[in-house]
Amino acid sequence: MSRNLNSFVLADSKKCIGCRVCEVACAVAHLDTEIKTVGNMNFSLNPRLYLVKTPEITMPVQCRHCEDAPCLKSCPVSAIKEQSNRIVIDEAGCIGCKSCIMACPFGAIELIVSRQERVGDEEDRLRDEPEVVASKCDLCGGAPACVKACPREALQYVDMVKERTQRRIEAANKMSGFHNEFMVREG
Amino acid sequence: MAKKLQENIKIDAELCTGCGRCSEVCPVDAIEGEEGKPQSVNVAKCVMCGQCVQICSAYDSPFEQYATSRSQRLKERNMPIVKEPLFAAYYHGDFFKVKKRLADKKQFSMVQCAPAVRVSLAEEFGMPLGSLVPGKMVAALKRLGFTRVYDTNFAADLTIMEEGSELVKRITEGGSLPMFTSCCPAWVKFVENEYPELIDHLSSCKSPQQMAGSMFKTYGASVDGVDAREVYSVAIMPCTCKKFEANRPEMKSSGYQDVDAVLTTRELAYLIKEAAIDFNALPEESFDKPLGMYSGAGTIFGVTGGVMEAAIRTAYELITKEPIENVNVTSVRGEQGVRKVTLDTGALKLKTVVVSGLKNVIPILEDIQRGKADFHFMEVMTCPAGCISGGGQPKMLLPVDGRKAYENRKSSTYQHDEEQRYRKSHENPEIQDIYQKFLGEPLGHKSHKLLHTHYKPSR
């Protein structure tokens, strides 16, 4: 394979306490304008990662940026693209058909009310913009807000090149002893 | 009524994920519940500081379905219709109560604003964190229909006159030492709840909010020639516990409830928004006189160490009869924790302690009980950076901005102090006037009746 594998954010369910700061940070990072206080918000928070809480586990789930992305393949209008090692949704091109939601094995895509809905009169909106668009993690362009905001360091930005290299070193360290022992026994 | 007020702070079980960050910040371990399950507030222990409200990030996600509708949730919280996200930890508001009374144009209303509100209110209108806006705040309150826009800062100056004199009296004539400040209602409630045997150490001074309330309905009413019963007295506070304080049965020294309603900084912002006032475009207007004039000492009550610094500026001059060399007593400034400062007045080495964050005071109180106290005066504020970080202040979406907000609000507070013509409470001409025309002298008969109280064990 000639290109690097896509990165993604992964949560550690052992560290996650379910506080939802990651969701708030994600939603804030994707606002059109800078908003610092709750009182300045006149719409709900629309995060792109979703806290999952069951009796057994607590962790947020978000887009895995699949190499052979089912969402991308399922999109009938080619609004989902691979760009600089990320799977991204072109919200302007999205028709809200939900095919990607059905295709995603992680449940990582949601339909949100289009941001443009808040501006322009109704006629403009009907002509130019969809009411709802698909939304999912875009890795914040490479520095995910969720990872930075987590008070428990439960989220990790997984760089596949580094991860793979690190795992190979660990494996080599373990296997070197094992291999020698194995060879001796064989002999 | 009293029971209901005790339940001022609540956690919405449907939104709570049981992450436990609220119980980490709770200074009195009042938050109970299993890890990962909805938490609840133990009303008997809670001091209503609202730090849980500030830290909570479990919100009503648009992607989840709840049995309770949003409008029901707003109603439960006494909040106006807003589109902002709602979080699990919340406090009961008083928005509708005040709005209704303000709509009555015949109402003679007087409003006071705590020092910490003018350094945070603008944040709710998109201005930078910690913007200093006393003039716009006054303009907004006038447009909302308040008849007199007075100030808690005036009463903070009054507190210094009384509390400084009380300290000097306790040192020279005897009385429970060390003396504790009594401005922070959550701290007072904590002493009443957990250390009733130390109640005598609390200054008998009412908090500035309550001093202002009783002055509104006595001196203020006489200035305007209205009857006390006609005055509707409102306080704008950064604090969620001030609602409780205003309703304490002993706070009726004017003959009526001295403060009729308390709104938080956030609730004032709701009122301004609902009235469609363009806050950012408002002109700068001035507080009304006489009860709206204040010194720099009055304004620094909003930050930890502020009451102490204001007291030192006056007490030094009371004791030595000489002007203090440097009015900026920077050694008492700072944040979270305990600061010990000794002030050399020549005749007396005044030993002081400043505590921010209620948890930090416990070892000191234990020492006092063991007879190991070696200081005269202690300021305690429940919230981490003082009132500027109170539970009723604008809530930051991200924790990182919370820290930035505290820093900016603090520097705006000191900036405001430096901008004042008078920096010491006893130099405030309206303070001198009120003693001359109405109160007589600090700790005098009238002061005692209107400005002092006593606290009772609550268990």
XYZ file of C-alpha atoms in Angstrom:
646
model
C 0.000 0.000 0.000
C 1.460 3.304 -1.032
C -0.356 5.672 1.301
C -0.592 6.093 5.070
C -3.574 4.600 6.842
C -6.205 7.020 8.127
C -5.994 8.127 11.718
C -8.939 8.052 14.128
C -9.840 8.776 17.747
C -10.333 5.875 20.099
C -11.726 5.964 23.639
C -10.585 3.808 26.521
C -13.698 2.559 28.298
C -11.664 1.889 31.448
C -10.739 5.578 31.739
C -13.958 7.151 30.436
C -16.283 8.425 33.193
C -19.063 9.502 30.827
C -18.933 13.221 31.614
C -19.687 14.280 28.018
C -17.005 16.995 27.978
C -15.754 15.429 24.728
C -19.181 15.915 23.168
C -19.395 19.528 24.320
C -15.857 20.249 23.089
C -16.620 18.649 19.725
C -19.826 20.622 19.262
C -18.075 23.866 20.226
C -15.178 23.173 17.840
C -17.633 22.901 14.958
C -19.571 26.130 15.563
C -19.403 28.848 12.919
C -18.665 31.487 15.536
C -16.630 31.424 18.701
C -18.883 30.839 21.705
C -17.508 30.530 25.222
C -20.492 30.500 27.568
C -23.638 28.400 27.678
C -25.781 31.546 27.827
C -24.537 32.558 24.395
C -25.889 29.422 22.759
C -29.244 29.716 21.091
C -29.266 26.216 19.662
C -28.469 22.744 20.920
C -25.020 21.220 20.972
C -24.410 18.978 17.946
C -21.411 16.789 18.681
C -19.834 14.354 16.225
C -19.015 11.704 18.741
C -21.567 10.015 20.925
C -21.330 8.804 24.482
C -22.430 5.188 24.783
C -23.401 4.050 28.236
C -24.457 0.508 29.022
C -24.388 -1.288 32.366
C -20.972 -2.643 31.381
C -19.151 0.081 29.483
C -18.960 3.846 29.090
C -17.195 5.419 26.140
C -17.864 7.707 23.220
C -18.047 6.231 19.719
C -17.081 8.097 16.602
C -15.976 7.689 12.987
C -13.198 5.220 12.405
C -12.241 6.820 9.076
C -12.370 3.389 7.398
C -9.931 2.704 4.593
C -12.620 1.123 2.482
C -15.355 3.348 3.843
C -18.851 1.898 3.494
C -20.413 5.331 3.970
C -18.395 6.764 1.114
C -19.390 3.890 -1.138
C -23.042 4.117 -0.172
C -23.429 7.839 -0.859
C -25.551 8.212 -4.007
C -24.501 11.816 -4.607
C -20.768 11.484 -3.854
C -20.986 13.879 -0.925
C -18.599 11.736 1.140
C -14.983 11.924 0.116
C -11.554 10.900 1.199
C -9.426 13.993 1.737
C -5.928 14.180 3.250
C -6.292 10.839 4.974
C -9.723 11.538 6.378
C -13.249 10.587 5.395
C -15.219 13.817 5.194
C -18.804 14.738 4.428
C -19.415 17.641 2.069
C -22.435 19.037 3.861
C -23.372 21.274 0.951
C -23.711 18.239 -1.327
C -25.547 16.023 1.166
C -29.199 15.247 0.456
C -29.897 13.692 3.855
C -30.827 10.286 2.412
C -29.420 8.355 5.412
C -27.665 5.728 3.232
C -24.406 6.423 5.056
C -26.093 5.973 8.436
C -27.269 2.537 7.317
C -23.861 1.647 5.921
C -21.747 2.696 8.915
C -20.977 -0.285 11.158
C -20.148 2.043 14.105
C -23.271 4.210 14.167
C -20.873 7.101 13.832
C -23.048 9.257 11.570
C -25.977 11.428 12.604
C -28.333 13.685 10.726
C -28.222 17.228 12.056
C -30.159 20.335 11.198
C -28.104 22.175 8.634
C -26.107 25.013 10.111
C -27.221 27.238 7.257
C -30.753 26.856 8.483
C -30.103 29.608 10.971
C -29.349 32.270 8.383
C -31.252 33.614 5.410
C -34.998 33.678 4.953
C -37.022 30.568 4.389
C -37.118 30.863 0.627
C -33.339 31.034 0.386
C -33.042 28.072 2.615
C -35.430 25.917 0.621
C -33.664 26.831 -2.603
C -30.051 26.527 -1.538
C -29.735 24.324 1.499
C -30.957 20.982 2.736
C -32.920 20.952 5.958
C -30.756 18.250 7.430
C -27.308 16.954 6.587
C -25.200 13.990 7.594
C -22.608 14.796 10.216
C -19.684 12.896 11.634
C -16.189 13.255 13.059
C -13.782 15.090 10.757
C -10.858 14.855 13.190
C -11.020 18.657 13.557
C -8.515 18.872 10.736
C -5.895 16.896 12.684
C -6.067 18.180 16.283
C -9.275 16.702 17.711
C -10.933 18.943 20.319
C -12.353 15.925 22.167
C -8.903 14.489 22.905
C -7.718 17.812 24.294
C -10.793 18.363 26.464
C -11.092 14.945 28.128
C -10.431 15.346 31.871
C -9.347 11.704 32.172
C -7.158 11.343 29.083
C -9.499 8.600 27.950
C -9.310 9.585 24.295
C -6.397 8.869 22.049
C -5.624 10.116 18.579
C -4.471 6.968 16.856
C -1.762 7.574 14.260
C -1.544 4.261 12.462
C 2.090 4.673 11.410
C 3.286 5.353 14.938
C 0.931 2.763 16.413
C 2.097 0.039 14.040
C 5.765 0.884 14.563
C 5.345 0.875 18.327
C 3.541 -2.442 18.306
C 6.195 -4.014 16.110
C 8.919 -2.877 18.518
C 6.988 -4.301 21.457
C 6.393 -7.539 19.576
C 10.072 -7.765 18.617
C 11.131 -7.268 22.224
C 8.846 -10.055 23.371
C 9.576 -12.381 20.506
C 13.332 -12.144 20.612
C 13.427 -14.132 23.850
C 10.713 -16.510 22.754
C 12.428 -17.198 19.442
C 15.781 -18.027 21.025
C 14.136 -20.341 23.482
C 12.204 -22.009 20.666
C 15.341 -22.455 18.553
C 17.230 -24.003 21.447
C 14.449 -26.505 22.062
C 14.289 -27.408 18.377
C 18.005 -27.975 18.338
C -40.576 27.577 52.495
C -37.312 26.988 54.292
C -37.228 23.376 53.175
C -37.807 24.338 49.575
C -34.981 26.854 49.705
C -32.605 24.257 51.016
C -33.297 22.314 47.841
C -32.049 25.135 45.676
C -29.390 23.005 43.975
C -30.528 19.887 42.168
C -29.346 17.210 39.790
C -31.599 16.110 36.950
C -31.506 12.321 37.202
C -32.453 11.881 33.558
C -29.467 13.882 32.305
C -26.905 12.832 34.932
C -24.465 10.182 33.718
C -22.903 9.665 37.139
C -19.442 10.809 36.045
C -18.745 12.127 39.548
C -17.003 15.389 38.621
C -19.581 17.295 40.685
C -18.783 15.304 43.793
C -15.072 16.007 43.198
C -15.666 19.771 43.353
C -18.263 19.656 46.126
C -16.498 21.051 49.213
C -18.888 19.394 51.667
C -19.371 15.915 50.153
C -23.053 16.615 49.645
C -23.322 14.726 46.374
C -24.313 11.133 46.754
C -24.892 8.204 44.466
C -23.185 5.201 42.960
C -20.529 5.681 40.323
C -22.104 5.709 36.867
C -25.614 6.195 38.272
C -27.533 9.465 38.617
C -26.298 11.488 41.586
C -28.366 13.402 44.111
C -27.770 16.302 46.477
C -27.880 15.718 50.218
C -29.827 18.800 51.228
C -28.694 18.744 54.851
C -25.019 18.979 53.861
C -25.268 21.175 50.744
C -24.083 24.778 51.168
C -25.541 25.758 47.764
C -22.291 27.122 46.347
C -23.220 25.861 42.873
C -19.751 24.612 41.934
C -21.450 21.391 40.767
C -23.632 23.499 38.461
C -20.514 25.090 37.011
C -18.607 21.869 36.326
C -21.435 19.651 35.040
C -21.182 18.830 31.342
C -23.896 16.176 31.063
C -26.368 17.933 28.778
C -29.606 17.213 26.973
C -28.300 15.698 23.751
C -30.429 16.249 20.647
C -29.607 12.672 19.691
C -31.165 11.077 22.744
C -34.779 10.704 23.723
C -35.936 11.705 27.171
C -39.174 11.067 29.017
C -39.182 14.699 30.174
C -39.759 17.326 27.515
C -37.530 20.360 27.242
C -40.352 22.707 28.181
C -41.038 20.651 31.312
C -37.368 20.804 32.204
C -37.296 24.592 31.801
C -40.365 24.859 33.994
C -38.827 22.706 36.725
C -35.790 24.993 36.741
C -37.801 28.213 36.649
C -35.971 29.223 33.508
C -37.353 31.356 30.693
C -37.675 29.787 27.258
C -34.127 29.564 25.976
C -32.516 27.436 23.314
C -29.264 26.841 25.182
C -28.353 23.287 26.215
C -29.544 22.221 29.660
C -27.168 20.440 32.018
C -27.875 17.882 34.725
C -26.801 20.029 37.715
C -28.884 23.191 38.059
C -30.361 25.693 40.476
C -33.890 26.955 40.877
C -34.238 30.400 39.352
C -36.256 33.457 40.328
C -36.601 34.915 36.847
C -40.409 34.933 36.643
C -40.869 36.341 40.116
C -38.745 39.409 39.326
C -40.080 39.827 35.800
C -43.632 39.956 37.081
C -42.854 42.612 39.695
C -40.882 44.710 37.204
C -43.828 44.701 34.825
C -45.762 46.640 37.465
C -44.809 50.209 36.636
C -46.033 51.495 39.992
C -43.475 49.346 41.797
C -40.709 51.294 43.520
C -37.799 48.951 42.942
C -34.225 49.159 44.127
C -31.532 46.896 42.751
C -28.020 46.124 43.952
C -25.260 44.406 41.952
C -22.478 42.405 43.521
C -18.918 43.398 42.552
C -18.371 40.130 40.650
C -21.308 40.678 38.283
C -19.796 43.655 36.461
C -16.767 41.592 35.410
C -18.773 38.659 34.013
C -22.182 39.779 32.751
C -20.873 40.823 29.327
C -19.652 37.274 28.685
C -23.297 36.287 28.218
C -23.457 38.744 25.326
C -20.397 37.476 23.500
C -17.921 40.011 24.846
C -14.443 38.748 25.867
C -14.153 36.815 29.133
C -13.855 39.143 32.116
C -14.975 42.324 30.297
C -15.504 45.143 32.792
C -18.958 46.669 32.218
C -20.339 48.528 35.268
C -21.757 51.370 33.133
C -23.541 49.104 30.642
C -24.874 47.008 33.498
C -26.406 50.117 35.089
C -27.883 51.180 31.748
C -29.420 47.734 31.271
C -30.938 47.733 34.774
C -32.447 51.164 34.184
C -33.974 49.991 30.909
C -35.391 46.963 32.670
C -37.350 49.382 34.798
C -35.587 49.460 38.158
C -36.394 52.756 39.880
C -33.054 53.015 41.704
C -29.901 51.286 40.559
C -27.826 51.020 43.711
C -24.856 48.848 44.444
C -23.677 46.063 46.713
C -20.247 47.713 46.585
C -21.574 50.564 48.713
C -22.647 48.005 51.293
C -19.250 46.334 51.006
C -17.730 49.621 52.137
C -20.257 49.677 54.962
C -19.269 46.111 55.880
C -15.655 47.207 56.195
C -16.606 50.029 58.546
C -18.507 47.652 60.796
C -16.287 44.599 60.458
C -13.044 46.566 60.814
C -14.383 48.231 63.962
C -15.594 44.874 65.269
C -12.146 43.352 64.750
C -10.391 46.230 66.495
C -12.901 45.978 69.349
C -12.424 42.220 69.721
C -8.655 42.661 69.810
C -8.618 45.595 72.214
C -11.623 44.854 74.427
C -11.875 41.091 74.100
C -14.119 38.744 72.149
C -13.825 35.528 70.169
C -10.615 35.482 68.177
C -9.751 34.704 65.490
C -12.671 36.515 63.906
C -14.101 35.043 60.679
C -15.586 37.013 57.797
C -19.307 36.461 57.295
C -19.799 37.743 53.747
C -19.960 34.344 52.071
C -23.298 32.679 52.892
C -22.071 29.206 51.960
C -19.197 29.550 54.427
C -21.573 30.789 57.144
C -23.880 27.856 56.502
C -20.915 25.494 56.623
C -19.916 26.790 60.080
C -23.507 26.451 61.246
C -23.757 22.915 59.846
C -20.380 21.461 60.697
C -18.683 23.634 63.339
C -21.515 25.112 65.451
C -19.138 25.486 68.407
C -17.168 28.057 66.375
C -20.149 30.278 65.496
C -18.985 32.989 67.920
C -15.905 33.439 65.770
C -18.022 34.637 62.843
C -18.241 38.384 62.568
C -21.704 39.541 63.558
C -21.764 41.673 60.405
C -24.349 40.797 57.807
C -23.083 40.233 54.322
C -23.019 43.243 51.980
C -26.127 41.908 50.225
C -28.111 42.019 53.443
C -26.647 45.332 54.601
C -27.683 46.842 51.280
C -31.161 45.337 51.657
C -31.739 46.822 55.079
C -30.333 50.211 53.980
C -32.647 50.196 50.921
C -35.746 49.791 53.042
C -34.710 52.303 55.695
C -32.304 55.043 54.609
C -32.958 54.552 50.876
C -36.718 54.659 51.344
C -36.453 57.860 53.409
C -34.241 59.523 50.780
C -37.001 58.964 48.222
C -39.825 59.597 50.644
C -41.379 56.191 50.108
C -42.574 53.705 52.651
C -40.401 50.644 53.208
C -43.310 48.378 52.347
C -43.447 49.902 48.875
C -39.822 49.110 48.112
C -39.108 46.001 46.081
C -35.497 45.078 46.772
C -33.600 42.961 44.249
C -30.018 41.697 44.343
C -27.977 40.585 41.316
C -25.452 38.052 42.530
C -22.758 35.738 41.154
C -23.814 33.281 43.821
C -26.479 30.588 44.136
C -26.370 30.597 47.947
C -27.358 34.283 48.138
C -30.916 33.219 47.273
C -30.920 31.177 50.467
C -29.320 33.959 52.510
C -31.929 36.528 51.471
C -34.669 34.236 52.718
C -33.178 33.518 56.122
C -35.763 34.415 58.764
C -33.365 36.761 60.596
C -32.902 38.978 57.520
C -35.809 41.306 58.222
C -34.246 44.134 60.185
C -35.982 46.853 58.185
C -39.247 45.402 59.410
C -39.753 43.688 56.051
C -37.762 41.100 54.126
C -34.656 43.177 53.390
C -33.929 41.536 50.024
C -37.052 40.375 48.211
C -35.436 38.519 45.337
C -31.994 37.427 44.174
C -31.083 36.865 40.551
C -27.843 35.317 39.409
C -25.646 36.929 36.762
C -27.077 34.429 34.282
C -30.652 35.275 35.206
C -29.994 38.989 34.728
C -28.691 38.151 31.250
C -31.962 36.300 30.515
C -33.961 39.371 31.576
C -31.885 41.648 29.354
C -32.191 39.300 26.379
C -35.901 38.813 26.825
C -36.421 42.576 26.923
C -34.538 42.722 23.581
C -31.985 45.177 24.972
C -28.857 45.359 22.812
C -26.418 45.095 25.704
C -23.238 45.692 23.717
C -24.609 48.936 22.260
C -25.693 50.382 25.628
C -24.101 53.639 26.792
C -22.205 53.825 30.087
C -24.446 55.102 32.855
C -23.816 55.771 36.537
C -25.147 54.175 39.698
C -27.666 56.215 41.627
C -26.653 57.968 44.816
C -26.416 57.732 47.773
C -26.416 53.915 47.991
C -24.583 53.389 44.728
C -21.304 55.118 45.461
C -18.355 52.926 46.264
C -14.617 52.801 46.794
C -12.075 50.452 45.237
C -12.095 48.533 48.499
C -15.776 47.749 47.981
C -15.227 46.370 44.508
C -12.439 43.928 45.425
C -14.879 41.995 47.640
C -15.530 39.965 44.493
C -12.152 38.198 44.535
C -10.519 35.992 47.125
C -8.450 38.122 49.503
C -10.535 41.172 48.652
C -12.417 41.470 51.925
C -9.128 41.087 53.770
C -7.376 43.701 51.644
C -10.267 46.135 52.032
C -10.305 45.522 55.786
C -6.549 46.031 56.037
C -6.750 49.348 54.165
C -9.209 50.626 56.770
C -8.086 48.749 59.904
C -4.493 49.913 59.461
C -5.640 53.508 59.503
C -8.048 52.898 62.394
C -5.260 51.404 64.497
C -2.304 53.577 63.534
C -4.199 56.804 62.698
C -1.802 57.110 59.759
C -2.379 56.559 56.041
C -1.362 53.112 54.797
C 1.891 53.214 52.832
C 0.750 51.075 49.905
C -2.952 50.716 49.276
C -2.325 47.618 47.130
C -1.924 44.863 49.707
C -0.756 42.348 47.116
C 0.371 39.793 49.691
C -3.239 38.732 50.362
C -4.029 38.315 46.663
C -3.928 34.929 45.027
C -6.063 31.883 44.532
C -6.979 28.425 45.747
C -5.648 27.558 49.133
C -4.467 29.286 52.245
C -2.441 32.495 52.504
C -1.110 33.797 55.795
C -0.064 37.427 56.021
C 1.079 39.463 58.990
C 0.470 43.180 58.888
C 2.781 45.307 60.987
C 0.867 48.265 62.396
C 3.554 49.189 64.891
C 1.454 48.723 67.997
C 0.113 45.409 66.797
C 1.186 42.667 64.458
C -2.145 41.815 62.836
C -2.041 38.193 61.761
C -4.432 37.265 58.998
C -5.381 34.194 57.001
C -7.124 34.144 53.615
C -8.767 30.908 52.504
C -10.325 30.155 49.149
C -12.048 26.849 48.537
C -14.048 25.607 51.523
C -12.151 22.315 51.800
C -8.986 24.242 52.643
C -10.462 25.726 55.794
C -11.104 22.419 57.556
C -7.552 21.873 58.892
C -7.544 25.458 60.185
C -10.852 24.985 61.980
C -9.532 21.772 63.498
C -6.493 23.711 64.749
C -8.727 26.384 66.265
C -10.715 23.717 68.102
C -7.475 22.352 69.516
C -6.593 25.845 70.699
C -3.805 26.221 68.186
C -5.012 29.371 66.434
C -2.295 31.996 66.262
C -3.967 34.687 64.179
C -6.617 37.411 64.522
C -8.685 37.488 61.371
C -9.647 34.988 58.675
C -11.392 35.542 55.368
C -13.066 32.494 53.888
C -14.664 32.231 50.473
C -16.259 28.992 49.375
C -15.618 29.322 45.647
C -12.127 28.732 44.230
C -11.314 32.275 43.082
C -13.866 34.069 45.253
C -17.258 35.378 44.076
C -15.977 35.837 40.516
C -16.086 32.026 40.277
C -19.511 31.688 41.917
C -22.182 29.176 40.979
C -24.432 31.809 39.394
C -21.788 33.187 37.055
C -21.752 32.517 33.310
C -21.113 28.833 32.722
C -18.219 28.038 30.420
C -18.740 25.422 27.748
C -15.153 24.221 28.133
C -13.167 23.783 31.353
C -10.129 25.503 29.832
C -12.170 28.697 29.386
C -13.235 28.551 33.025
C -9.659 29.082 34.122
C -9.231 31.915 31.630
C -12.471 33.532 32.803
C -11.350 33.541 36.452
C -8.038 35.121 35.497
C -9.658 37.852 33.405
C -12.437 38.599 35.883
C -9.829 38.953 38.603
C -7.671 41.387 36.673
C -10.738 43.431 35.695
C -11.686 43.608 39.377
C -8.290 45.028 40.357
C -8.391 47.360 37.371
C -11.768 48.670 38.563
C -10.327 49.188 42.047
C -7.484 51.275 40.625
C -9.900 53.368 38.579
C -11.837 54.512 41.633
C -11.334 57.984 43.044
C -11.518 56.542 46.568
C -9.713 53.293 47.332
C -10.568 52.924 51.020
C -14.039 52.286 52.422
C -13.823 54.954 55.113
C -12.983 57.592 52.505
C -16.191 57.004 50.528
C -18.087 60.319 51.059
C -21.493 58.624 50.992
C -20.322 56.251 53.714
C -19.228 59.214 55.829
C -22.580 60.800 55.084
C -24.711 57.814 56.042
C -22.956 57.597 59.422
C -23.425 61.286 59.983
C -27.052 61.468 58.898
C -28.428 58.075 59.795
C -26.322 55.372 61.397
C -24.379 57.374 63.943
C -21.205 55.358 64.418
C -19.916 51.897 63.549
C -21.125 49.307 66.070
C -23.569 51.892 67.389
C -27.165 51.169 68.317
C -28.630 51.641 64.844
C -25.806 49.753 63.138
C -26.311 46.933 65.543
C -29.987 46.712 64.715
C -29.710 47.056 60.946
C -26.303 45.715 59.973
C -25.514 42.929 62.417
C -27.032 39.556 63.141
C -26.228 36.343 64.921
C -25.986 32.874 63.540
C -27.409 29.694 64.979
C -26.306 26.082 64.897
C -28.335 24.252 62.301
C -28.145 20.818 63.872
